[in-house]
Amino acid sequence: MSPLPSHMRDRWLNRTEPGARAGTIYWHVLMRTYPGAQKAALNAQRILSGFPGFHMTPHEWLHMTTLTVGSTEEVSRQQMIQMLEGAQQILSHVEPIPVKLGKILYHPEAVMLAVHPAGALKPILNAAQKVTLTVTGRPGLIDGSHEWTPHMTVSYSTASQSADPIIAALGKTVGEYHVVVDALTLVVQWGAERLWDWEPVGTATLGSPRPSCRPKPA
């Protein structure tokens, strides 16, 4: 995320957003169960709350986006369950992964915390890509580029303003926080992004033989 942005912009100003009944399916690492991630986000959001033009990520849905699978029109409920079962089979052989977060990443549309070392999390991405390709015939999409940069977004920009005062206030880091990543969750995001109408379909647990699923009729 370099160089640093000079200006923030409204993420949703010209962004096409899906209707309320449209669902987008993601593989996410949900960060709500990790105290270190919660504290890091709170520290950043406390400072950002002193500025106008920010939409904070709800603490319940703090996350690390791993892979975009597709829409609910393309992927059936049964396929979601198959993906979860496949991910669990792979990740049952992967031990929980210790990582650190706290370094701030700036983007014109968001403020994020880097999760590192990125390479340590590759088994999670590989599992998501493999089962998505096997079940749907498509490998899924990595957000923003072909190279996955693990991060947790703490706030989205909703206004046009200079980035300099924000960067000066937040600096380069909110400290160093330790997290042990132990799960990958399949989530349906219903409707517009900022509504946070999320449905966790199920979770594949690292080092565990069985997934936690919430199957529903197709």
XYZ file of N, CA, C and O in Angstrom, residues 1-11 15 48 53-54 104-113 143-144 151 153 155-159 161-163 166-167 170:
160
model
N 0.845 -1.192 0.000
C 0.000 0.000 0.000
C 0.883 1.245 0.000
O 0.823 2.079 0.879
N 1.748 1.348 -0.948
C 2.702 2.446 -1.002
C 2.703 3.004 -2.418
O 2.529 2.250 -3.384
N 2.890 4.327 -2.601
C 3.129 5.326 -1.565
C 1.858 5.652 -0.776
O 0.766 5.229 -1.155
N 2.025 6.422 0.307
C 0.878 6.806 1.109
C -0.059 7.691 0.294
O 0.388 8.545 -0.475
N -1.367 7.532 0.455
C -2.302 8.388 -0.294
C -2.250 9.818 0.223
O -2.040 10.056 1.413
N -2.451 10.759 -0.665
C -2.523 12.159 -0.261
C -3.958 12.573 0.016
O -4.202 13.581 0.688
N -4.903 11.767 -0.486
C -6.304 12.133 -0.369
C -7.146 10.882 -0.130
O -6.860 9.813 -0.666
N -8.170 11.017 0.709
C -9.146 9.958 0.909
C -10.351 10.238 0.009
O -10.665 11.394 -0.289
N -11.033 9.173 -0.412
C -12.223 9.335 -1.250
C -13.346 8.428 -0.749
O -13.122 7.491 0.003
N -14.560 8.725 -1.204
C -15.739 7.964 -0.787
C -15.744 6.609 -1.494
O -15.866 6.533 -2.714
N -15.636 5.546 -0.722
C -15.581 4.199 -1.292
C -16.825 3.879 -2.116
O -16.750 3.174 -3.128
N -19.701 3.272 -6.720
C -19.598 1.819 -6.643
C -20.972 1.179 -6.845
O -21.936 1.550 -6.183
N -9.594 7.219 14.635
C -10.326 7.588 13.424
C -11.674 8.226 13.741
O -12.190 9.024 12.945
N -16.171 11.356 8.069
C -16.002 10.628 6.817
C -15.448 9.228 6.933
O -14.763 8.765 6.019
N -15.757 8.524 8.034
C -15.315 7.134 8.162
C -16.469 6.237 8.600
O -17.273 6.616 9.456
N -0.120 -0.274 10.126
C -1.237 0.351 9.429
C -0.959 0.442 7.933
O 0.124 0.852 7.502
N -1.961 0.038 7.160
C -1.932 0.174 5.707
C -2.967 1.229 5.311
O -4.125 1.154 5.746
N -2.541 2.183 4.512
C -3.444 3.257 4.078
C -3.809 3.084 2.606
O -2.960 2.797 1.769
N -5.082 3.252 2.328
C -5.610 3.212 0.963
C -6.559 4.399 0.846
O -7.157 4.812 1.850
N -6.736 4.981 -0.343
C -7.666 6.112 -0.454
C -9.090 5.797 0.005
O -9.835 6.708 0.355
N -9.448 4.507 0.030
C -10.816 4.139 0.412
C -10.912 3.423 1.750
O -12.020 3.072 2.176
N -9.776 3.201 2.422
C -9.844 2.412 3.655
C -8.570 2.549 4.481
O -7.510 2.903 3.970
N -8.717 2.229 5.767
C -7.576 2.104 6.670
C -7.567 0.668 7.178
O -8.594 0.170 7.658
N -6.421 0.002 7.058
C -6.324 -1.421 7.355
C -5.150 -1.705 8.270
O -4.260 -0.872 8.427
N -5.153 -2.898 8.852
C -4.019 -3.392 9.614
C -3.453 -4.602 8.891
O -4.191 -5.547 8.570
N -9.088 -10.300 -3.668
C -9.511 -8.911 -3.630
C -8.391 -7.971 -4.033
O -7.318 -7.977 -3.432
N -8.628 -7.184 -5.077
C -7.722 -6.102 -5.429
C -6.621 -6.438 -6.410
O -6.198 -5.591 -7.175
N -4.960 -8.711 5.397
C -5.168 -7.488 6.166
C -6.555 -7.505 6.798
O -7.434 -8.273 6.394
N -9.489 -4.729 7.615
C -9.939 -3.351 7.443
C -10.661 -2.877 8.706
O -11.590 -3.525 9.171
N -11.697 0.522 8.969
C -12.647 1.573 8.613
C -12.586 1.863 7.116
O -11.526 1.741 6.495
N -13.743 2.248 6.572
C -13.841 2.621 5.165
C -14.069 4.127 5.060
O -14.772 4.723 5.880
N -13.493 4.721 4.031
C -13.655 6.156 3.822
C -14.982 6.445 3.136
O -15.357 5.770 2.171
N -15.692 7.464 3.621
C -16.973 7.852 3.025
C -16.976 9.316 2.587
O -18.039 9.875 2.307
N -15.793 9.932 2.529
C -15.733 11.348 2.175
C -14.421 11.660 1.473
O -13.434 10.928 1.592
N -11.307 13.941 1.495
C -10.576 14.802 2.420
C -9.089 14.490 2.344
O -8.682 13.438 1.834
N -8.283 15.396 2.860
C -6.839 15.192 2.887
C -6.499 14.014 3.800
O -7.063 13.868 4.892
N -5.572 13.185 3.357
C -5.149 12.036 4.166
C -4.070 12.424 5.178
O -3.843 11.686 6.143
N -4.883 12.486 8.961
C -5.246 11.139 9.417
C -3.985 10.304 9.620
O -3.815 9.635 10.657
N -3.092 10.366 8.656
C -1.837 9.626 8.749
C -0.992 10.140 9.906
O -0.366 9.366 10.638
N -2.630 8.715 13.191
C -2.523 7.261 13.370
C -1.086 6.756 13.346
O -0.733 5.813 14.050
